[in-house]
Amino acid sequence: MVNIYLVRHGKTMFNTIGRAQGWSDSPLTSDGEKGIIELGLGLKAKHIKFDRAYSSDSGRTIQTMGLLLKYSENEGIPYTYDKRIREWCFGSFDGGYDGELFDGVLPRIFVDRPNDGTARSYKEIAEAIYEVDTAGWAETWEQLSGRILEGFYEMAKRSEEVGAKNIVIVSHGMTIGTFVKLLMPDVPRPRGLDNGSVTHLTYENGKFKVGKVGDMSYRELGSELMEAQDDFA
């Protein structure tokens, strides 16, 4: 069985000012770096050793992984980038303000598409983004969900084949949420996955099992350790 620690990247400049990051990119802020250092220290304190590491090919996930492996004392393990676990592409709205897309354009699209009052599904949101994208970059729901599933399944299967017990994957908020929802279609879609949070999964014989989603306990433990060090200093 493969234990999977699925991490959302650290807080970036675009996260801080409310821009839809998507396939565009920005570096971690100093607070974002601190949060991932906390995560690494928390993992180290729990004596978690990884056999393999994976991330998307976005700069923010690569930067996150570097800090995570360093401070959890897991440097030197096999590490692979994979574009299939990138964030959603928001097309012509990529890099624009969240409010413009999520509070402006999409609600107008949904006006004539009533539902039962529940949150819009990932599929509805993806189809609406595809509809309003003027650049032709946004993905259809089939493309988006397909590449996310394919990417995570291949990472898990490859890890199982080489006998890896613990792996760490750094990806993105909406991508992680989409993956969890695809695995558990009958539960509400995840919301509010914080930067540096850990979603626990296991993989065995071709099947995933989802544990705690958006776990912040490792960061919290690391924060306590950093504060104790500062107090001692």
mmCIF file with all atom_site columns, C-alpha atoms in Angstrom:
data_model
loop_
_atom_site.group_PDB
_atom_site.id
_atom_site.type_symbol
_atom_site.label_atom_id
_atom_site.label_alt_id
_atom_site.label_comp_id
_atom_site.label_asym_id
_atom_site.label_entity_id
_atom_site.label_seq_id
_atom_site.pdbx_PDB_ins_code
_atom_site.Cartn_x
_atom_site.Cartn_y
_atom_site.Cartn_z
_atom_site.occupancy
_atom_site.B_iso_or_equiv
_atom_site.pdbx_formal_charge
_atom_site.auth_seq_id
_atom_site.auth_comp_id
_atom_site.auth_asym_id
_atom_site.auth_atom_id
_atom_site.pdbx_PDB_model_num
ATOM 1   C CA . MET A 1 1   ? 0.000   0.000  0.000   1.00 0.00 ? 1   MET A CA 1
ATOM 2   C CA . VAL A 1 2   ? 1.244   3.483  -0.909  1.00 0.00 ? 2   VAL A CA 1
ATOM 3   C CA . ASN A 1 3   ? 0.648   6.305  1.590   1.00 0.00 ? 3   ASN A CA 1
ATOM 4   C CA . ILE A 1 4   ? 0.203   9.589  -0.243  1.00 0.00 ? 4   ILE A CA 1
ATOM 5   C CA . TYR A 1 5   ? 0.730   13.048 1.243   1.00 0.00 ? 5   TYR A CA 1
ATOM 6   C CA . LEU A 1 6   ? -0.903  15.408 -1.248  1.00 0.00 ? 6   LEU A CA 1
ATOM 7   C CA . VAL A 1 7   ? 0.163   18.988 -0.487  1.00 0.00 ? 7   VAL A CA 1
ATOM 8   C CA . ARG A 1 8   ? -1.167  22.294 -1.744  1.00 0.00 ? 8   ARG A CA 1
ATOM 9   C CA . HIS A 1 9   ? 1.720   24.615 -2.639  1.00 0.00 ? 9   HIS A CA 1
ATOM 10  C CA . GLY A 1 10  ? 2.736   27.520 -0.410  1.00 0.00 ? 10  GLY A CA 1
ATOM 11  C CA . LYS A 1 11  ? 1.058   30.915 -0.558  1.00 0.00 ? 11  LYS A CA 1
ATOM 12  C CA . THR A 1 12  ? 2.139   32.969 -3.565  1.00 0.00 ? 12  THR A CA 1
ATOM 13  C CA . MET A 1 13  ? 2.053   36.600 -4.630  1.00 0.00 ? 13  MET A CA 1
ATOM 14  C CA . PHE A 1 14  ? -1.050  35.941 -6.759  1.00 0.00 ? 14  PHE A CA 1
ATOM 15  C CA . ASN A 1 15  ? -2.767  34.099 -3.882  1.00 0.00 ? 15  ASN A CA 1
ATOM 16  C CA . THR A 1 16  ? -2.128  37.105 -1.672  1.00 0.00 ? 16  THR A CA 1
ATOM 17  C CA . ILE A 1 17  ? -3.609  39.696 -4.050  1.00 0.00 ? 17  ILE A CA 1
ATOM 18  C CA . GLY A 1 18  ? -6.482  37.500 -5.237  1.00 0.00 ? 18  GLY A CA 1
ATOM 19  C CA . ARG A 1 19  ? -5.519  36.614 -8.778  1.00 0.00 ? 19  ARG A CA 1
ATOM 20  C CA . ALA A 1 20  ? -6.625  33.457 -10.584 1.00 0.00 ? 20  ALA A CA 1
ATOM 21  C CA . GLN A 1 21  ? -3.246  31.793 -10.978 1.00 0.00 ? 21  GLN A CA 1
ATOM 22  C CA . GLY A 1 22  ? -4.053  28.780 -13.130 1.00 0.00 ? 22  GLY A CA 1
ATOM 23  C CA . TRP A 1 23  ? -1.285  28.017 -15.607 1.00 0.00 ? 23  TRP A CA 1
ATOM 24  C CA . SER A 1 24  ? 0.290   31.422 -14.987 1.00 0.00 ? 24  SER A CA 1
ATOM 25  C CA . ASP A 1 25  ? 2.661   31.564 -12.042 1.00 0.00 ? 25  ASP A CA 1
ATOM 26  C CA . SER A 1 26  ? 4.097   33.662 -9.246  1.00 0.00 ? 26  SER A CA 1
ATOM 27  C CA . PRO A 1 27  ? 6.639   32.872 -6.535  1.00 0.00 ? 27  PRO A CA 1
ATOM 28  C CA . LEU A 1 28  ? 5.939   32.106 -2.913  1.00 0.00 ? 28  LEU A CA 1
ATOM 29  C CA . THR A 1 29  ? 5.876   35.113 -0.614  1.00 0.00 ? 29  THR A CA 1
ATOM 30  C CA . SER A 1 30  ? 8.013   35.194 2.535   1.00 0.00 ? 30  SER A CA 1
ATOM 31  C CA . ASP A 1 31  ? 4.922   34.116 4.499   1.00 0.00 ? 31  ASP A CA 1
ATOM 32  C CA . GLY A 1 32  ? 4.357   31.362 1.935   1.00 0.00 ? 32  GLY A CA 1
ATOM 33  C CA . GLU A 1 33  ? 7.905   30.102 2.378   1.00 0.00 ? 33  GLU A CA 1
ATOM 34  C CA . LYS A 1 34  ? 7.505   30.199 6.158   1.00 0.00 ? 34  LYS A CA 1
ATOM 35  C CA . GLY A 1 35  ? 4.341   28.100 5.919   1.00 0.00 ? 35  GLY A CA 1
ATOM 36  C CA . ILE A 1 36  ? 6.117   25.383 3.938   1.00 0.00 ? 36  ILE A CA 1
ATOM 37  C CA . ILE A 1 37  ? 9.082   25.434 6.321   1.00 0.00 ? 37  ILE A CA 1
ATOM 38  C CA . GLU A 1 38  ? 6.541   24.844 9.095   1.00 0.00 ? 38  GLU A CA 1
ATOM 39  C CA . LEU A 1 39  ? 5.101   21.948 7.120   1.00 0.00 ? 39  LEU A CA 1
ATOM 40  C CA . GLY A 1 40  ? 8.544   20.429 6.600   1.00 0.00 ? 40  GLY A CA 1
ATOM 41  C CA . LEU A 1 41  ? 9.418   20.717 10.284  1.00 0.00 ? 41  LEU A CA 1
ATOM 42  C CA . GLY A 1 42  ? 6.087   19.152 11.237  1.00 0.00 ? 42  GLY A CA 1
ATOM 43  C CA . LEU A 1 43  ? 6.676   16.196 8.921   1.00 0.00 ? 43  LEU A CA 1
ATOM 44  C CA . LYS A 1 44  ? 10.205  15.805 10.302  1.00 0.00 ? 44  LYS A CA 1
ATOM 45  C CA . ALA A 1 45  ? 8.901   15.810 13.882  1.00 0.00 ? 45  ALA A CA 1
ATOM 46  C CA . LYS A 1 46  ? 6.531   12.971 12.946  1.00 0.00 ? 46  LYS A CA 1
ATOM 47  C CA . HIS A 1 47  ? 9.502   11.024 11.489  1.00 0.00 ? 47  HIS A CA 1
ATOM 48  C CA . ILE A 1 48  ? 7.885   10.772 8.050   1.00 0.00 ? 48  ILE A CA 1
ATOM 49  C CA . LYS A 1 49  ? 10.316  9.575  5.416   1.00 0.00 ? 49  LYS A CA 1
ATOM 50  C CA . PHE A 1 50  ? 9.349   9.751  1.747   1.00 0.00 ? 50  PHE A CA 1
ATOM 51  C CA . ASP A 1 51  ? 10.482  7.328  -0.936  1.00 0.00 ? 51  ASP A CA 1
ATOM 52  C CA . ARG A 1 52  ? 9.476   9.436  -3.946  1.00 0.00 ? 52  ARG A CA 1
ATOM 53  C CA . ALA A 1 53  ? 8.312   12.982 -4.703  1.00 0.00 ? 53  ALA A CA 1
ATOM 54  C CA . TYR A 1 54  ? 6.132   14.403 -7.475  1.00 0.00 ? 54  TYR A CA 1
ATOM 55  C CA . SER A 1 55  ? 4.835   17.856 -8.341  1.00 0.00 ? 55  SER A CA 1
ATOM 56  C CA . SER A 1 56  ? 3.332   19.762 -11.222 1.00 0.00 ? 56  SER A CA 1
ATOM 57  C CA . ASP A 1 57  ? 5.796   21.587 -13.465 1.00 0.00 ? 57  ASP A CA 1
ATOM 58  C CA . SER A 1 58  ? 4.694   25.004 -12.159 1.00 0.00 ? 58  SER A CA 1
ATOM 59  C CA . GLY A 1 59  ? 7.321   27.129 -10.448 1.00 0.00 ? 59  GLY A CA 1
ATOM 60  C CA . ARG A 1 60  ? 5.317   27.493 -7.252  1.00 0.00 ? 60  ARG A CA 1
ATOM 61  C CA . THR A 1 61  ? 5.025   23.745 -6.710  1.00 0.00 ? 61  THR A CA 1
ATOM 62  C CA . ILE A 1 62  ? 8.713   23.192 -7.502  1.00 0.00 ? 62  ILE A CA 1
ATOM 63  C CA . GLN A 1 63  ? 9.668   25.937 -5.025  1.00 0.00 ? 63  GLN A CA 1
ATOM 64  C CA . THR A 1 64  ? 7.357   24.399 -2.432  1.00 0.00 ? 64  THR A CA 1
ATOM 65  C CA . MET A 1 65  ? 8.822   20.939 -2.913  1.00 0.00 ? 65  MET A CA 1
ATOM 66  C CA . GLY A 1 66  ? 12.373  22.197 -2.476  1.00 0.00 ? 66  GLY A CA 1
ATOM 67  C CA . LEU A 1 67  ? 11.561  23.722 0.906   1.00 0.00 ? 67  LEU A CA 1
ATOM 68  C CA . LEU A 1 68  ? 9.425   20.779 1.995   1.00 0.00 ? 68  LEU A CA 1
ATOM 69  C CA . LEU A 1 69  ? 12.082  18.176 1.256   1.00 0.00 ? 69  LEU A CA 1
ATOM 70  C CA . LYS A 1 70  ? 14.837  20.264 2.844   1.00 0.00 ? 70  LYS A CA 1
ATOM 71  C CA . TYR A 1 71  ? 13.098  20.957 6.142   1.00 0.00 ? 71  TYR A CA 1
ATOM 72  C CA . SER A 1 72  ? 11.550  17.501 6.477   1.00 0.00 ? 72  SER A CA 1
ATOM 73  C CA . GLU A 1 73  ? 15.026  16.021 5.836   1.00 0.00 ? 73  GLU A CA 1
ATOM 74  C CA . ASN A 1 74  ? 13.940  14.124 2.731   1.00 0.00 ? 74  ASN A CA 1
ATOM 75  C CA . GLU A 1 75  ? 16.344  15.623 0.197   1.00 0.00 ? 75  GLU A CA 1
ATOM 76  C CA . GLY A 1 76  ? 17.870  13.359 -2.423  1.00 0.00 ? 76  GLY A CA 1
ATOM 77  C CA . ILE A 1 77  ? 14.876  11.137 -3.150  1.00 0.00 ? 77  ILE A CA 1
ATOM 78  C CA . PRO A 1 78  ? 13.630  10.594 -6.738  1.00 0.00 ? 78  PRO A CA 1
ATOM 79  C CA . TYR A 1 79  ? 11.591  13.664 -7.791  1.00 0.00 ? 79  TYR A CA 1
ATOM 80  C CA . THR A 1 80  ? 9.497   14.006 -10.954 1.00 0.00 ? 80  THR A CA 1
ATOM 81  C CA . TYR A 1 81  ? 7.516   16.929 -12.474 1.00 0.00 ? 81  TYR A CA 1
ATOM 82  C CA . ASP A 1 82  ? 4.254   16.202 -14.265 1.00 0.00 ? 82  ASP A CA 1
ATOM 83  C CA . LYS A 1 83  ? 2.180   18.809 -16.119 1.00 0.00 ? 83  LYS A CA 1
ATOM 84  C CA . ARG A 1 84  ? -0.955  16.668 -15.793 1.00 0.00 ? 84  ARG A CA 1
ATOM 85  C CA . ILE A 1 85  ? -1.367  17.783 -12.171 1.00 0.00 ? 85  ILE A CA 1
ATOM 86  C CA . ARG A 1 86  ? -1.139  21.486 -12.962 1.00 0.00 ? 86  ARG A CA 1
ATOM 87  C CA . GLU A 1 87  ? -3.855  23.821 -11.721 1.00 0.00 ? 87  GLU A CA 1
ATOM 88  C CA . TRP A 1 88  ? -6.938  24.402 -13.881 1.00 0.00 ? 88  TRP A CA 1
ATOM 89  C CA . CYS A 1 89  ? -6.275  26.646 -16.853 1.00 0.00 ? 89  CYS A CA 1
ATOM 90  C CA . PHE A 1 90  ? -8.534  29.702 -16.714 1.00 0.00 ? 90  PHE A CA 1
ATOM 91  C CA . GLY A 1 91  ? -7.899  30.622 -20.335 1.00 0.00 ? 91  GLY A CA 1
ATOM 92  C CA . SER A 1 92  ? -8.066  34.343 -21.075 1.00 0.00 ? 92  SER A CA 1
ATOM 93  C CA . PHE A 1 93  ? -8.813  34.957 -17.376 1.00 0.00 ? 93  PHE A CA 1
ATOM 94  C CA . ASP A 1 94  ? -5.555  33.335 -16.261 1.00 0.00 ? 94  ASP A CA 1
ATOM 95  C CA . GLY A 1 95  ? -3.710  35.822 -14.074 1.00 0.00 ? 95  GLY A CA 1
ATOM 96  C CA . GLY A 1 96  ? -6.778  38.060 -13.764 1.00 0.00 ? 96  GLY A CA 1
ATOM 97  C CA . TYR A 1 97  ? -8.458  38.937 -10.502 1.00 0.00 ? 97  TYR A CA 1
ATOM 98  C CA . ASP A 1 98  ? -10.540 36.206 -8.868  1.00 0.00 ? 98  ASP A CA 1
ATOM 99  C CA . GLY A 1 99  ? -13.432 38.609 -8.473  1.00 0.00 ? 99  GLY A CA 1
ATOM 100 C CA . GLU A 1 100 ? -13.573 39.324 -12.197 1.00 0.00 ? 100 GLU A CA 1
ATOM 101 C CA . LEU A 1 101 ? -14.039 35.643 -13.030 1.00 0.00 ? 101 LEU A CA 1
ATOM 102 C CA . PHE A 1 102 ? -15.688 34.000 -10.038 1.00 0.00 ? 102 PHE A CA 1
ATOM 103 C CA . ASP A 1 103 ? -17.798 36.916 -8.813  1.00 0.00 ? 103 ASP A CA 1
ATOM 104 C CA . GLY A 1 104 ? -18.409 38.641 -12.138 1.00 0.00 ? 104 GLY A CA 1
ATOM 105 C CA . VAL A 1 105 ? -18.373 36.589 -15.326 1.00 0.00 ? 105 VAL A CA 1
ATOM 106 C CA . LEU A 1 106 ? -19.393 33.151 -14.048 1.00 0.00 ? 106 LEU A CA 1
ATOM 107 C CA . PRO A 1 107 ? -22.442 34.280 -12.031 1.00 0.00 ? 107 PRO A CA 1
ATOM 108 C CA . ARG A 1 108 ? -23.759 35.990 -15.180 1.00 0.00 ? 108 ARG A CA 1
ATOM 109 C CA . ILE A 1 109 ? -23.287 32.750 -17.126 1.00 0.00 ? 109 ILE A CA 1
ATOM 110 C CA . PHE A 1 110 ? -25.214 30.832 -14.454 1.00 0.00 ? 110 PHE A CA 1
ATOM 111 C CA . VAL A 1 111 ? -28.178 33.258 -14.300 1.00 0.00 ? 111 VAL A CA 1
ATOM 112 C CA . ASP A 1 112 ? -30.106 31.279 -16.901 1.00 0.00 ? 112 ASP A CA 1
ATOM 113 C CA . ARG A 1 113 ? -28.974 27.932 -15.478 1.00 0.00 ? 113 ARG A CA 1
ATOM 114 C CA . PRO A 1 114 ? -30.888 27.455 -12.227 1.00 0.00 ? 114 PRO A CA 1
ATOM 115 C CA . ASN A 1 115 ? -29.967 24.676 -9.850  1.00 0.00 ? 115 ASN A CA 1
ATOM 116 C CA . ASP A 1 116 ? -31.205 23.438 -6.486  1.00 0.00 ? 116 ASP A CA 1
ATOM 117 C CA . GLY A 1 117 ? -29.312 26.074 -4.529  1.00 0.00 ? 117 GLY A CA 1
ATOM 118 C CA . THR A 1 118 ? -26.233 23.946 -3.914  1.00 0.00 ? 118 THR A CA 1
ATOM 119 C CA . ALA A 1 119 ? -22.729 24.994 -4.935  1.00 0.00 ? 119 ALA A CA 1
ATOM 120 C CA . ARG A 1 120 ? -21.990 24.708 -8.613  1.00 0.00 ? 120 ARG A CA 1
ATOM 121 C CA . SER A 1 121 ? -20.168 21.513 -9.519  1.00 0.00 ? 121 SER A CA 1
ATOM 122 C CA . TYR A 1 122 ? -16.623 21.469 -10.811 1.00 0.00 ? 122 TYR A CA 1
ATOM 123 C CA . LYS A 1 123 ? -18.008 20.256 -14.128 1.00 0.00 ? 123 LYS A CA 1
ATOM 124 C CA . GLU A 1 124 ? -20.379 23.238 -14.402 1.00 0.00 ? 124 GLU A CA 1
ATOM 125 C CA . ILE A 1 125 ? -17.601 25.680 -13.518 1.00 0.00 ? 125 ILE A CA 1
ATOM 126 C CA . ALA A 1 126 ? -15.172 24.113 -16.001 1.00 0.00 ? 126 ALA A CA 1
ATOM 127 C CA . GLU A 1 127 ? -17.753 24.172 -18.794 1.00 0.00 ? 127 GLU A CA 1
ATOM 128 C CA . ALA A 1 128 ? -18.565 27.824 -18.081 1.00 0.00 ? 128 ALA A CA 1
ATOM 129 C CA . ILE A 1 129 ? -14.870 28.821 -18.111 1.00 0.00 ? 129 ILE A CA 1
ATOM 130 C CA . TYR A 1 130 ? -14.439 26.993 -21.402 1.00 0.00 ? 130 TYR A CA 1
ATOM 131 C CA . GLU A 1 131 ? -17.448 28.854 -22.797 1.00 0.00 ? 131 GLU A CA 1
ATOM 132 C CA . VAL A 1 132 ? -16.247 32.352 -21.876 1.00 0.00 ? 132 VAL A CA 1
ATOM 133 C CA . ASP A 1 133 ? -12.550 31.845 -22.668 1.00 0.00 ? 133 ASP A CA 1
ATOM 134 C CA . THR A 1 134 ? -11.677 33.983 -25.675 1.00 0.00 ? 134 THR A CA 1
ATOM 135 C CA . ALA A 1 135 ? -8.093  32.710 -26.001 1.00 0.00 ? 135 ALA A CA 1
ATOM 136 C CA . GLY A 1 136 ? -8.930  29.072 -26.670 1.00 0.00 ? 136 GLY A CA 1
ATOM 137 C CA . TRP A 1 137 ? -6.704  27.862 -23.834 1.00 0.00 ? 137 TRP A CA 1
ATOM 138 C CA . ALA A 1 138 ? -9.239  26.586 -21.293 1.00 0.00 ? 138 ALA A CA 1
ATOM 139 C CA . GLU A 1 139 ? -9.865  22.843 -21.113 1.00 0.00 ? 139 GLU A CA 1
ATOM 140 C CA . THR A 1 140 ? -13.115 21.007 -21.522 1.00 0.00 ? 140 THR A CA 1
ATOM 141 C CA . TRP A 1 141 ? -14.299 19.113 -18.445 1.00 0.00 ? 141 TRP A CA 1
ATOM 142 C CA . GLU A 1 142 ? -13.330 15.855 -20.143 1.00 0.00 ? 142 GLU A CA 1
ATOM 143 C CA . GLN A 1 143 ? -9.794  17.112 -20.805 1.00 0.00 ? 143 GLN A CA 1
ATOM 144 C CA . LEU A 1 144 ? -9.409  18.579 -17.326 1.00 0.00 ? 144 LEU A CA 1
ATOM 145 C CA . SER A 1 145 ? -10.769 15.677 -15.311 1.00 0.00 ? 145 SER A CA 1
ATOM 146 C CA . GLY A 1 146 ? -9.060  13.164 -17.599 1.00 0.00 ? 146 GLY A CA 1
ATOM 147 C CA . ARG A 1 147 ? -5.560  14.536 -17.224 1.00 0.00 ? 147 ARG A CA 1
ATOM 148 C CA . ILE A 1 148 ? -5.944  14.953 -13.435 1.00 0.00 ? 148 ILE A CA 1
ATOM 149 C CA . LEU A 1 149 ? -7.051  11.356 -12.955 1.00 0.00 ? 149 LEU A CA 1
ATOM 150 C CA . GLU A 1 150 ? -4.431  10.027 -15.354 1.00 0.00 ? 150 GLU A CA 1
ATOM 151 C CA . GLY A 1 151 ? -1.624  11.935 -13.657 1.00 0.00 ? 151 GLY A CA 1
ATOM 152 C CA . PHE A 1 152 ? -2.405  10.920 -10.091 1.00 0.00 ? 152 PHE A CA 1
ATOM 153 C CA . TYR A 1 153 ? -3.171  7.305  -10.987 1.00 0.00 ? 153 TYR A CA 1
ATOM 154 C CA . GLU A 1 154 ? 0.095   6.934  -12.876 1.00 0.00 ? 154 GLU A CA 1
ATOM 155 C CA . MET A 1 155 ? 2.124   8.406  -9.989  1.00 0.00 ? 155 MET A CA 1
ATOM 156 C CA . ALA A 1 156 ? 0.500   6.050  -7.505  1.00 0.00 ? 156 ALA A CA 1
ATOM 157 C CA . LYS A 1 157 ? 0.823   3.007  -9.760  1.00 0.00 ? 157 LYS A CA 1
ATOM 158 C CA . ARG A 1 158 ? 4.471   3.733  -10.540 1.00 0.00 ? 158 ARG A CA 1
ATOM 159 C CA . SER A 1 159 ? 5.218   4.157  -6.842  1.00 0.00 ? 159 SER A CA 1
ATOM 160 C CA . GLU A 1 160 ? 3.488   0.879  -6.001  1.00 0.00 ? 160 GLU A CA 1
ATOM 161 C CA . GLU A 1 161 ? 5.474   -0.934 -8.670  1.00 0.00 ? 161 GLU A CA 1
ATOM 162 C CA . VAL A 1 162 ? 8.811   0.142  -7.171  1.00 0.00 ? 162 VAL A CA 1
ATOM 163 C CA . GLY A 1 163 ? 7.727   -0.629 -3.611  1.00 0.00 ? 163 GLY A CA 1
ATOM 164 C CA . ALA A 1 164 ? 7.427   2.973  -2.376  1.00 0.00 ? 164 ALA A CA 1
ATOM 165 C CA . LYS A 1 165 ? 5.595   3.201  0.948   1.00 0.00 ? 165 LYS A CA 1
ATOM 166 C CA . ASN A 1 166 ? 5.328   6.968  1.427   1.00 0.00 ? 166 ASN A CA 1
ATOM 167 C CA . ILE A 1 167 ? 5.211   9.539  -1.358  1.00 0.00 ? 167 ILE A CA 1
ATOM 168 C CA . VAL A 1 168 ? 4.673   13.291 -1.375  1.00 0.00 ? 168 VAL A CA 1
ATOM 169 C CA . ILE A 1 169 ? 2.919   15.158 -4.179  1.00 0.00 ? 169 ILE A CA 1
ATOM 170 C CA . VAL A 1 170 ? 2.690   18.959 -4.436  1.00 0.00 ? 170 VAL A CA 1
ATOM 171 C CA . SER A 1 171 ? -0.186  20.241 -6.551  1.00 0.00 ? 171 SER A CA 1
ATOM 172 C CA . HIS A 1 172 ? -2.814  22.995 -6.575  1.00 0.00 ? 172 HIS A CA 1
ATOM 173 C CA . GLY A 1 173 ? -5.999  23.866 -4.708  1.00 0.00 ? 173 GLY A CA 1
ATOM 174 C CA . MET A 1 174 ? -8.619  23.305 -7.405  1.00 0.00 ? 174 MET A CA 1
ATOM 175 C CA . THR A 1 175 ? -6.745  20.338 -8.851  1.00 0.00 ? 175 THR A CA 1
ATOM 176 C CA . ILE A 1 176 ? -6.620  18.609 -5.459  1.00 0.00 ? 176 ILE A CA 1
ATOM 177 C CA . GLY A 1 177 ? -10.273 19.422 -4.840  1.00 0.00 ? 177 GLY A CA 1
ATOM 178 C CA . THR A 1 178 ? -11.240 18.064 -8.250  1.00 0.00 ? 178 THR A CA 1
ATOM 179 C CA . PHE A 1 179 ? -9.296  14.850 -7.706  1.00 0.00 ? 179 PHE A CA 1
ATOM 180 C CA . VAL A 1 180 ? -10.912 14.236 -4.316  1.00 0.00 ? 180 VAL A CA 1
ATOM 181 C CA . LYS A 1 181 ? -14.372 14.928 -5.738  1.00 0.00 ? 181 LYS A CA 1
ATOM 182 C CA . LEU A 1 182 ? -13.761 12.551 -8.657  1.00 0.00 ? 182 LEU A CA 1
ATOM 183 C CA . LEU A 1 183 ? -12.811 9.844  -6.169  1.00 0.00 ? 183 LEU A CA 1
ATOM 184 C CA . MET A 1 184 ? -15.791 10.588 -3.911  1.00 0.00 ? 184 MET A CA 1
ATOM 185 C CA . PRO A 1 185 ? -18.602 11.867 -6.166  1.00 0.00 ? 185 PRO A CA 1
ATOM 186 C CA . ASP A 1 186 ? -21.281 11.504 -3.486  1.00 0.00 ? 186 ASP A CA 1
ATOM 187 C CA . VAL A 1 187 ? -19.731 13.936 -0.982  1.00 0.00 ? 187 VAL A CA 1
ATOM 188 C CA . PRO A 1 188 ? -19.715 17.765 -1.225  1.00 0.00 ? 188 PRO A CA 1
ATOM 189 C CA . ARG A 1 189 ? -16.789 19.180 -3.160  1.00 0.00 ? 189 ARG A CA 1
ATOM 190 C CA . PRO A 1 190 ? -13.844 20.215 -0.954  1.00 0.00 ? 190 PRO A CA 1
ATOM 191 C CA . ARG A 1 191 ? -13.630 23.901 -0.140  1.00 0.00 ? 191 ARG A CA 1
ATOM 192 C CA . GLY A 1 192 ? -10.982 26.070 1.440   1.00 0.00 ? 192 GLY A CA 1
ATOM 193 C CA . LEU A 1 193 ? -7.914  23.902 0.986   1.00 0.00 ? 193 LEU A CA 1
ATOM 194 C CA . ASP A 1 194 ? -5.257  26.060 2.650   1.00 0.00 ? 194 ASP A CA 1
ATOM 195 C CA . ASN A 1 195 ? -1.756  26.566 1.325   1.00 0.00 ? 195 ASN A CA 1
ATOM 196 C CA . GLY A 1 196 ? 0.527   23.962 2.859   1.00 0.00 ? 196 GLY A CA 1
ATOM 197 C CA . SER A 1 197 ? -2.359  21.671 3.795   1.00 0.00 ? 197 SER A CA 1
ATOM 198 C CA . VAL A 1 198 ? -2.026  17.910 3.400   1.00 0.00 ? 198 VAL A CA 1
ATOM 199 C CA . THR A 1 199 ? -4.679  15.627 1.945   1.00 0.00 ? 199 THR A CA 1
ATOM 200 C CA . HIS A 1 200 ? -4.089  12.007 2.924   1.00 0.00 ? 200 HIS A CA 1
ATOM 201 C CA . LEU A 1 201 ? -4.743  9.145  0.503   1.00 0.00 ? 201 LEU A CA 1
ATOM 202 C CA . THR A 1 202 ? -3.723  5.530  0.147   1.00 0.00 ? 202 THR A CA 1
ATOM 203 C CA . TYR A 1 203 ? -3.402  3.513  -3.043  1.00 0.00 ? 203 TYR A CA 1
ATOM 204 C CA . GLU A 1 204 ? -3.472  -0.255 -3.335  1.00 0.00 ? 204 GLU A CA 1
ATOM 205 C CA . ASN A 1 205 ? -4.273  -2.606 -6.210  1.00 0.00 ? 205 ASN A CA 1
ATOM 206 C CA . GLY A 1 206 ? -5.556  0.139  -8.471  1.00 0.00 ? 206 GLY A CA 1
ATOM 207 C CA . LYS A 1 207 ? -7.779  1.862  -5.910  1.00 0.00 ? 207 LYS A CA 1
ATOM 208 C CA . PHE A 1 208 ? -7.479  5.094  -3.949  1.00 0.00 ? 208 PHE A CA 1
ATOM 209 C CA . LYS A 1 209 ? -8.894  5.658  -0.480  1.00 0.00 ? 209 LYS A CA 1
ATOM 210 C CA . VAL A 1 210 ? -9.292  9.229  0.757   1.00 0.00 ? 210 VAL A CA 1
ATOM 211 C CA . GLY A 1 211 ? -8.425  10.064 4.349   1.00 0.00 ? 211 GLY A CA 1
ATOM 212 C CA . LYS A 1 212 ? -8.336  13.511 5.933   1.00 0.00 ? 212 LYS A CA 1
ATOM 213 C CA . VAL A 1 213 ? -8.681  16.359 3.457   1.00 0.00 ? 213 VAL A CA 1
ATOM 214 C CA . GLY A 1 214 ? -6.850  19.651 4.004   1.00 0.00 ? 214 GLY A CA 1
ATOM 215 C CA . ASP A 1 215 ? -5.002  18.567 7.161   1.00 0.00 ? 215 ASP A CA 1
ATOM 216 C CA . MET A 1 216 ? -3.159  21.509 8.754   1.00 0.00 ? 216 MET A CA 1
ATOM 217 C CA . SER A 1 217 ? -1.769  19.610 11.762  1.00 0.00 ? 217 SER A CA 1
ATOM 218 C CA . TYR A 1 218 ? 1.753   19.290 10.326  1.00 0.00 ? 218 TYR A CA 1
ATOM 219 C CA . ARG A 1 219 ? 1.987   23.028 9.715   1.00 0.00 ? 219 ARG A CA 1
ATOM 220 C CA . GLU A 1 220 ? 0.596   23.756 13.155  1.00 0.00 ? 220 GLU A CA 1
ATOM 221 C CA . LEU A 1 221 ? 3.163   21.477 14.773  1.00 0.00 ? 221 LEU A CA 1
ATOM 222 C CA . GLY A 1 222 ? 5.948   23.059 12.752  1.00 0.00 ? 222 GLY A CA 1
ATOM 223 C CA . SER A 1 223 ? 4.774   26.525 13.748  1.00 0.00 ? 223 SER A CA 1
ATOM 224 C CA . GLU A 1 224 ? 4.900   25.535 17.422  1.00 0.00 ? 224 GLU A CA 1
ATOM 225 C CA . LEU A 1 225 ? 8.435   24.199 16.972  1.00 0.00 ? 225 LEU A CA 1
ATOM 226 C CA . MET A 1 226 ? 9.562   27.405 15.264  1.00 0.00 ? 226 MET A CA 1
ATOM 227 C CA . GLU A 1 227 ? 8.058   29.529 18.024  1.00 0.00 ? 227 GLU A CA 1
ATOM 228 C CA . ALA A 1 228 ? 9.756   27.399 20.684  1.00 0.00 ? 228 ALA A CA 1
ATOM 229 C CA . GLN A 1 229 ? 13.099  27.851 18.919  1.00 0.00 ? 229 GLN A CA 1
ATOM 230 C CA . ASP A 1 230 ? 12.580  31.625 18.750  1.00 0.00 ? 230 ASP A CA 1
ATOM 231 C CA . ASP A 1 231 ? 11.665  31.741 22.441  1.00 0.00 ? 231 ASP A CA 1
ATOM 232 C CA . PHE A 1 232 ? 14.771  29.732 23.332  1.00 0.00 ? 232 PHE A CA 1
ATOM 233 C CA . ALA A 1 233 ? 16.972  31.983 21.198  1.00 0.00 ? 233 ALA A CA 1
#
